[in-house]
mmCIF file of C-alpha atoms in Angstrom:
data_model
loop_
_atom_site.group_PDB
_atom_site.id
_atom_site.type_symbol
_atom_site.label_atom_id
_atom_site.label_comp_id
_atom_site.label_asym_id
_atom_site.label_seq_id
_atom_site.Cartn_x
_atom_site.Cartn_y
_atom_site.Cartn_z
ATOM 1 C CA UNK A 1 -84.822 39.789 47.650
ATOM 2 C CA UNK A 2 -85.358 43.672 48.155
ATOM 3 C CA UNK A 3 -87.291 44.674 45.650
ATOM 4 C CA UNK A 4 -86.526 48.689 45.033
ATOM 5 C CA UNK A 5 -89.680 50.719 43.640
ATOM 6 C CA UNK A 6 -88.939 54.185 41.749
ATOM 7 C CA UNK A 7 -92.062 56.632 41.313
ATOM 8 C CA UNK A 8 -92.118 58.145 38.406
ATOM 9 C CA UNK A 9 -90.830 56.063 35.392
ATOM 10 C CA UNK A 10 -90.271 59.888 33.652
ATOM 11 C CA UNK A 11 -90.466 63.061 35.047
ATOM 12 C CA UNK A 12 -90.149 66.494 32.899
ATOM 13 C CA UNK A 13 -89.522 69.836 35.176
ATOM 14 C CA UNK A 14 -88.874 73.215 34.395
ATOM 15 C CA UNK A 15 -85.444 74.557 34.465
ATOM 16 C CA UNK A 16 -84.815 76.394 37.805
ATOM 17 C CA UNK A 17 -87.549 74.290 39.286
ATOM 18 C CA UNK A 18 -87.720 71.115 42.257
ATOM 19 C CA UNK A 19 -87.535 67.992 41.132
ATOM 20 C CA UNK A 20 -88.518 65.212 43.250
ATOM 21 C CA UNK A 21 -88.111 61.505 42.714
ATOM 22 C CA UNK A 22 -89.067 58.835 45.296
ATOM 23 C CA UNK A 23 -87.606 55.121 45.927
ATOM 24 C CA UNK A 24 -89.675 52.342 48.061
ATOM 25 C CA UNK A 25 -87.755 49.292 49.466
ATOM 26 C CA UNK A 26 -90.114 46.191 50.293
ATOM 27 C CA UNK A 27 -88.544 45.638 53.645
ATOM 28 C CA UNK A 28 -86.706 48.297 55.815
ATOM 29 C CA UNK A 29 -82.919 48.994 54.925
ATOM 30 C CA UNK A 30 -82.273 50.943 57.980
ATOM 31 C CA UNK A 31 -78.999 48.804 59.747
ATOM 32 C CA UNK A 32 -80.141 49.152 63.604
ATOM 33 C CA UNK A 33 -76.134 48.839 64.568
ATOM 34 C CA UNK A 34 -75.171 52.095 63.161
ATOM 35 C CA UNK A 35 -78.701 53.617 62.339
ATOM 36 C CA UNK A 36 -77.792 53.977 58.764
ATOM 37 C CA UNK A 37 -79.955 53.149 55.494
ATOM 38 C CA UNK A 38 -77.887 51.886 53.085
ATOM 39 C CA UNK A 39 -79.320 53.403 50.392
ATOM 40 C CA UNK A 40 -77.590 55.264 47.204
ATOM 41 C CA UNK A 41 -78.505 57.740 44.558
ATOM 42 C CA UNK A 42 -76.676 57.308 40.866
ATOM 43 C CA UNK A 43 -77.380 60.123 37.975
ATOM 44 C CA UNK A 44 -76.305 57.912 34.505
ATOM 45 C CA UNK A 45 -75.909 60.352 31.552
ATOM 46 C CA UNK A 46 -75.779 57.925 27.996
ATOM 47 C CA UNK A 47 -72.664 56.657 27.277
ATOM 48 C CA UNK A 48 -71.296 56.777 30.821
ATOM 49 C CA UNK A 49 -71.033 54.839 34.169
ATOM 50 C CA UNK A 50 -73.510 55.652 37.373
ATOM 51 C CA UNK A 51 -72.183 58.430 39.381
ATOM 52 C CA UNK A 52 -72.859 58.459 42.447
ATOM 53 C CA UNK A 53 -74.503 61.125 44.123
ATOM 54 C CA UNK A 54 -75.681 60.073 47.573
ATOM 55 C CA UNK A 55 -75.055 57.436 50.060
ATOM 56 C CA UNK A 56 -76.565 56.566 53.415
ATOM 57 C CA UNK A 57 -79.834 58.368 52.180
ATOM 58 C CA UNK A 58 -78.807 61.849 52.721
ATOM 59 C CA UNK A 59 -75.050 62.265 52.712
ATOM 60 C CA UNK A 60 -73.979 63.639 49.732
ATOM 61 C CA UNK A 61 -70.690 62.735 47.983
ATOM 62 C CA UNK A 62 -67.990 65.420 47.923
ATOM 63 C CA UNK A 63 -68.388 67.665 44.827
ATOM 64 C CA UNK A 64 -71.474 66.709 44.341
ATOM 65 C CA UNK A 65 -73.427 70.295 43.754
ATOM 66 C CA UNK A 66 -75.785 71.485 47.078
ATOM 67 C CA UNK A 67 -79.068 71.506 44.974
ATOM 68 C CA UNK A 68 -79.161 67.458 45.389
ATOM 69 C CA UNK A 69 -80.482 65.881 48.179
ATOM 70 C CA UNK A 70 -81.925 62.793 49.968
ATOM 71 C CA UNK A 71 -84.183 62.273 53.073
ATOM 72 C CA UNK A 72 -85.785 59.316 54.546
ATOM 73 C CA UNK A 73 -85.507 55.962 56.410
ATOM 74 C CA UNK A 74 -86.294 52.499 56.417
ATOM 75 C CA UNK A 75 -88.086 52.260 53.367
ATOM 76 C CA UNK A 76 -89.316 54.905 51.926
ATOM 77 C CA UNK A 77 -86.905 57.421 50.340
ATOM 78 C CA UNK A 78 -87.094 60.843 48.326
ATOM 79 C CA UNK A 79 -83.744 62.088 45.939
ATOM 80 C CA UNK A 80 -84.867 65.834 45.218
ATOM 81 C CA UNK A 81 -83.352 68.175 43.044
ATOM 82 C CA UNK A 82 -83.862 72.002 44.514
ATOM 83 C CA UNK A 83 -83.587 73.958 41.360
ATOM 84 C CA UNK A 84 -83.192 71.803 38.129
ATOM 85 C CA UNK A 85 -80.121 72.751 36.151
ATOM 86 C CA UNK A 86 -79.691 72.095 32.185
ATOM 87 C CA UNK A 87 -77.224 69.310 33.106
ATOM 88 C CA UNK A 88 -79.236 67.288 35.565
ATOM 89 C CA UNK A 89 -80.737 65.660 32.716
ATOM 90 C CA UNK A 90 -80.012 62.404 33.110
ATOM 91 C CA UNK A 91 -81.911 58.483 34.518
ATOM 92 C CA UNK A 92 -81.694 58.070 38.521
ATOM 93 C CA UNK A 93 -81.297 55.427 40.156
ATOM 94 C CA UNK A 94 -81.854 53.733 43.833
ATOM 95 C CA UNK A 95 -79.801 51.130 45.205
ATOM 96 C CA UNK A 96 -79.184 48.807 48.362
ATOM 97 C CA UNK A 97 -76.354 47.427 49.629
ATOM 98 C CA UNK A 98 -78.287 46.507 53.225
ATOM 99 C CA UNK A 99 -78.349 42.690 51.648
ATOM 100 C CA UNK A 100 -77.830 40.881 48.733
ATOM 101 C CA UNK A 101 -78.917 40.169 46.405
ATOM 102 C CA UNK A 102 -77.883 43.844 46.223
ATOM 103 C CA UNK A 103 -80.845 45.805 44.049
ATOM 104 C CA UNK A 104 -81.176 48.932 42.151
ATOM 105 C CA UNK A 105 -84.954 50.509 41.429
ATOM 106 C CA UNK A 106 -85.792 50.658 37.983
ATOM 107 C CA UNK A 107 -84.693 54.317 37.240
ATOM 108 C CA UNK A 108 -86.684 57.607 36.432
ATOM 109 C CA UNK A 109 -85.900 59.538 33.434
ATOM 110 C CA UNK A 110 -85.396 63.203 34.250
ATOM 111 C CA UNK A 111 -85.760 65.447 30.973
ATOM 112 C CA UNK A 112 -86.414 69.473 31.169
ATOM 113 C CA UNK A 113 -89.715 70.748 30.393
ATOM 114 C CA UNK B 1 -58.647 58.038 44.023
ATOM 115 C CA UNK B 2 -60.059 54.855 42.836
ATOM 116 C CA UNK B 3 -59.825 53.865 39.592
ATOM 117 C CA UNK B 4 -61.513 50.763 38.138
ATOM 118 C CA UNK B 5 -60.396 49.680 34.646
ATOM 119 C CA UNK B 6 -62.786 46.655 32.922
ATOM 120 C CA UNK B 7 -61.483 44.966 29.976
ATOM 121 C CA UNK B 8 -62.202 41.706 28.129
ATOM 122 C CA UNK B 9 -65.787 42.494 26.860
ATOM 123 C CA UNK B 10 -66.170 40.775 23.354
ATOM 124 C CA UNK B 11 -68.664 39.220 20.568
ATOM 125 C CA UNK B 12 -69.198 35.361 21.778
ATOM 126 C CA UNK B 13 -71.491 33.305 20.503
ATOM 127 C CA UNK B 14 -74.325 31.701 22.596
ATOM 128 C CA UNK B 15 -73.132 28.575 25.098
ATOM 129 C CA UNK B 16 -69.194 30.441 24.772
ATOM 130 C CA UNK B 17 -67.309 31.425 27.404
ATOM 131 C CA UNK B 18 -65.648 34.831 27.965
ATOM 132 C CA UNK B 19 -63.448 36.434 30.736
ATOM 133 C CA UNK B 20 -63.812 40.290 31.855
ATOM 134 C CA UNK B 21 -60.367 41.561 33.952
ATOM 135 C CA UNK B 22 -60.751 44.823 36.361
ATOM 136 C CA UNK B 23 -57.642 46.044 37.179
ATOM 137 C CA UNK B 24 -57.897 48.555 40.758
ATOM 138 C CA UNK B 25 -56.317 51.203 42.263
ATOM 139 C CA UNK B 26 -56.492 54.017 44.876
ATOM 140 C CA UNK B 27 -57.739 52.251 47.642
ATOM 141 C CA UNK B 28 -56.958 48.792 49.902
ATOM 142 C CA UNK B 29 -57.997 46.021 47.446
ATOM 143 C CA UNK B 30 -56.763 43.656 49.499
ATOM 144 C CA UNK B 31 -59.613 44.202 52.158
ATOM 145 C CA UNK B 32 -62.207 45.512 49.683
ATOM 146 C CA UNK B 33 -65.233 43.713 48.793
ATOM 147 C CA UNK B 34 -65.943 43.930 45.305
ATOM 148 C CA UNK B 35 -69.059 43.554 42.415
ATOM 149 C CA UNK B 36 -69.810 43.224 39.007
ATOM 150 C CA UNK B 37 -73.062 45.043 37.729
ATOM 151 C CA UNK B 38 -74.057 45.092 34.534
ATOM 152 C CA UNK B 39 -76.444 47.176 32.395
ATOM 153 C CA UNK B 40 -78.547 45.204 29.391
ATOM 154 C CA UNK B 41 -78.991 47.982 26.111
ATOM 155 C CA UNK B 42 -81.249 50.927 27.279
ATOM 156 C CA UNK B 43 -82.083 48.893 30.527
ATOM 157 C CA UNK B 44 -81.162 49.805 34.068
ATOM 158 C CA UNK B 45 -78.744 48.276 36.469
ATOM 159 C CA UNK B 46 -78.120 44.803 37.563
ATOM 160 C CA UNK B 47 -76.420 43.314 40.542
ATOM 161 C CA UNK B 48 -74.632 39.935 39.819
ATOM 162 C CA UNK B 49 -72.517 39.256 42.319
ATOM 163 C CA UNK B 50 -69.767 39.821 44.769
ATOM 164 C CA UNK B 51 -66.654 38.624 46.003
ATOM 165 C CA UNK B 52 -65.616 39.366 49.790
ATOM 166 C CA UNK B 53 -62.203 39.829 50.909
ATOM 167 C CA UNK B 54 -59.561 37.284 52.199
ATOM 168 C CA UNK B 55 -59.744 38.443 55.617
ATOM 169 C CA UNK B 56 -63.838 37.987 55.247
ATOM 170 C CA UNK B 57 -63.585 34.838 54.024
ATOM 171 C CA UNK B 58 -63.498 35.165 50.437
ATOM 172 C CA UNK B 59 -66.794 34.044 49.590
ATOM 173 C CA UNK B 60 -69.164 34.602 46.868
ATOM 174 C CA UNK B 61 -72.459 35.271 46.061
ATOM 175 C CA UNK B 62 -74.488 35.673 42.888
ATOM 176 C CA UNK B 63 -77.761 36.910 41.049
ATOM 177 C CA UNK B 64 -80.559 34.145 40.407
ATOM 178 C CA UNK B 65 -79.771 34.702 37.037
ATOM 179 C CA UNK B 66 -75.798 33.951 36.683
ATOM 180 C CA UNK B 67 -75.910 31.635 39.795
ATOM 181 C CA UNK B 68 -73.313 28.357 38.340
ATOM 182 C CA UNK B 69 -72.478 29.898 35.311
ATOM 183 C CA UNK B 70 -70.641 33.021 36.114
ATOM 184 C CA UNK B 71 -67.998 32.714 38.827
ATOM 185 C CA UNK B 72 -66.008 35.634 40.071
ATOM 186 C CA UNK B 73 -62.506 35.639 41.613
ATOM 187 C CA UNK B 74 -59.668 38.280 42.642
ATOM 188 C CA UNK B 75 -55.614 38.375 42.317
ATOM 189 C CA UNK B 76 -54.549 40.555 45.415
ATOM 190 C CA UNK B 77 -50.742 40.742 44.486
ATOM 191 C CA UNK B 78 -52.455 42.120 41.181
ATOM 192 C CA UNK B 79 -55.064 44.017 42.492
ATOM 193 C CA UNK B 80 -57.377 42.470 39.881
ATOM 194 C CA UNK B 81 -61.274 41.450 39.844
ATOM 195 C CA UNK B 82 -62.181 38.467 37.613
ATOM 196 C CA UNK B 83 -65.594 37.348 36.052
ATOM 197 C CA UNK B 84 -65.638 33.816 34.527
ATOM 198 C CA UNK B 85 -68.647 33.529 32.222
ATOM 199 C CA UNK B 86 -69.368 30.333 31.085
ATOM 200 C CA UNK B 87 -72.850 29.168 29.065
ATOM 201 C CA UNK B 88 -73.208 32.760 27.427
ATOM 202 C CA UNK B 89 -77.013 33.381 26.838
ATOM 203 C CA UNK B 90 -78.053 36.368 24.564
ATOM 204 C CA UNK B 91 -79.818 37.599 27.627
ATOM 205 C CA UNK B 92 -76.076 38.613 29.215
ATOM 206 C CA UNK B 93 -75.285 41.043 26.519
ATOM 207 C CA UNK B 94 -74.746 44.069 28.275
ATOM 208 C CA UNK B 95 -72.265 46.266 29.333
ATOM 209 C CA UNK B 96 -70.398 45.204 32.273
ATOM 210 C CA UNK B 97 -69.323 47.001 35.486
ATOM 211 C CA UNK B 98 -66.927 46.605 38.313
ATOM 212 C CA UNK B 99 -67.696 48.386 41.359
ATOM 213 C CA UNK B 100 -66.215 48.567 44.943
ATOM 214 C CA UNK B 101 -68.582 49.328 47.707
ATOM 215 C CA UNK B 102 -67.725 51.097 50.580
ATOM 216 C CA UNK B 103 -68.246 50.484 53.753
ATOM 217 C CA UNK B 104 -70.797 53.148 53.860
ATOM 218 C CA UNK B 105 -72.426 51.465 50.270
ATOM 219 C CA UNK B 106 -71.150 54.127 47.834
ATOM 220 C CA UNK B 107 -70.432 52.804 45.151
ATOM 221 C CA UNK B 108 -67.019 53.397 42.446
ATOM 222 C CA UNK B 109 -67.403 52.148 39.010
ATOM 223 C CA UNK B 110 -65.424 51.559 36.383
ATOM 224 C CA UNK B 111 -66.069 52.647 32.583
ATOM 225 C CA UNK B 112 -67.556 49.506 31.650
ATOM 226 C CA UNK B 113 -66.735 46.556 29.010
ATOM 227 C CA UNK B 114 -69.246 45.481 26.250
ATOM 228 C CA UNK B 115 -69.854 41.560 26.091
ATOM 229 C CA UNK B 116 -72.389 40.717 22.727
ATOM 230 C CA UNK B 117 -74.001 37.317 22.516
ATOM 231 C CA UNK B 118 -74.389 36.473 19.054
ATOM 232 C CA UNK B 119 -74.892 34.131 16.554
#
């Protein structure tokens, strides 16, 4: 199984300021066919299904505001929020869909400072 | 746009059985492969399982922990997603999801159902 790492557990950041959360796969989910990493980014406010934000590690989904974004490949992966916003607070979370056992990190609390 | 609407979730008694319906629109369910994930009280997200499409063979595959005891199926005429849960352990309550992944691995959820294991 694909074990998906999230660093931090919590994170607390100033409003207006970057926030930057990281997710670690334990093998590579980079699909050499298409070059794509099938890797996702949910925000989960309580009381409410994961939306999604990002797919394929950087694309984001449509109306999904600029100030999110995602970089990097194979296995190591960064979700970064440019310029925290009073409504970003919410848990993130990783996931794969390269294999299954599909797997989801553990999630990182995002609160406001 | 795709709309995913669980129902079924209930209060069950450990070793009961229970069934959760998802009934899907707004995109080709027919060809779509489709998941339930669930979501344990103030935990985080859990996979446990998939079914493919006809045309992919219609296989299924399941989390370690549901593996013979949950068993999911799909109506295509209906457009509806099935989970079967059988030999209820307190350990399952949780909220439960149906999601369709793209072909790109976004993922569309529904609102969720509640199952409670109880005595």
């Amino acid at each position: 199984d694909i074990v998906m790492t999230q660093s931090p557990d919590s994170l607390a950041v100033s409003l207006g300021e970057r926030a930057t959360i990281n997710c670690k796969s334990s093998q590579s989910i980079l699909y050499s066919s298409n070059n794509k990493n099938y890797l996702a980014w949910y925000q989960q406010k309580p009381g409410q299904p994961p939306k999604l934000l990002i797919y394929w590690a950087s694309t984001r989904e449509s109306g999904v505001p600029d100030r999110f974004s995602g970089s990097g490949s194979a296995t190591d992966f960064t979700l970064t929020i440019s310029s925290l916003q009073a409504e970003d607070v919410a848990v993130y979370y990783c996931h794969q869909s390269y294999s299954t056992p599909y797997t989801f990190g553990q999630g990182t609390k995002l609160e406001i400072k | 746009e795709v709309q995913l609407v669980e129902s079924g979730g209930d209060l069950v008694k450990p070793g009961g059985s229970l069934r959760l319906s998802c009934a899907a629109s707004g995109f080709g369910f027919s060809y779509a492969w489709l998941s339930w994930v669930r979501q344990a009280p103030g935990k985080g997200l859990e996979w446990i399982g998939l079914i493919k499409s006809k045309t992919d063979g219609g296989t299924t595959d399941y989390a370690a922990p549901v593996a013979g005891r949950f068993a999911i199926s799909r109506d295509d005429s209906t457009h509806t997603l099935y989970l079967q849960m059988n030999s209820l352990k307190t350990e399952d309550a949780a909220v439960y999801y149906c999601v369709f992944f793209g072909s790109f691995g976004e993922g569309y959820w529904g609102q969720g159902t509640l199952v409670t294991v109880s005595s």
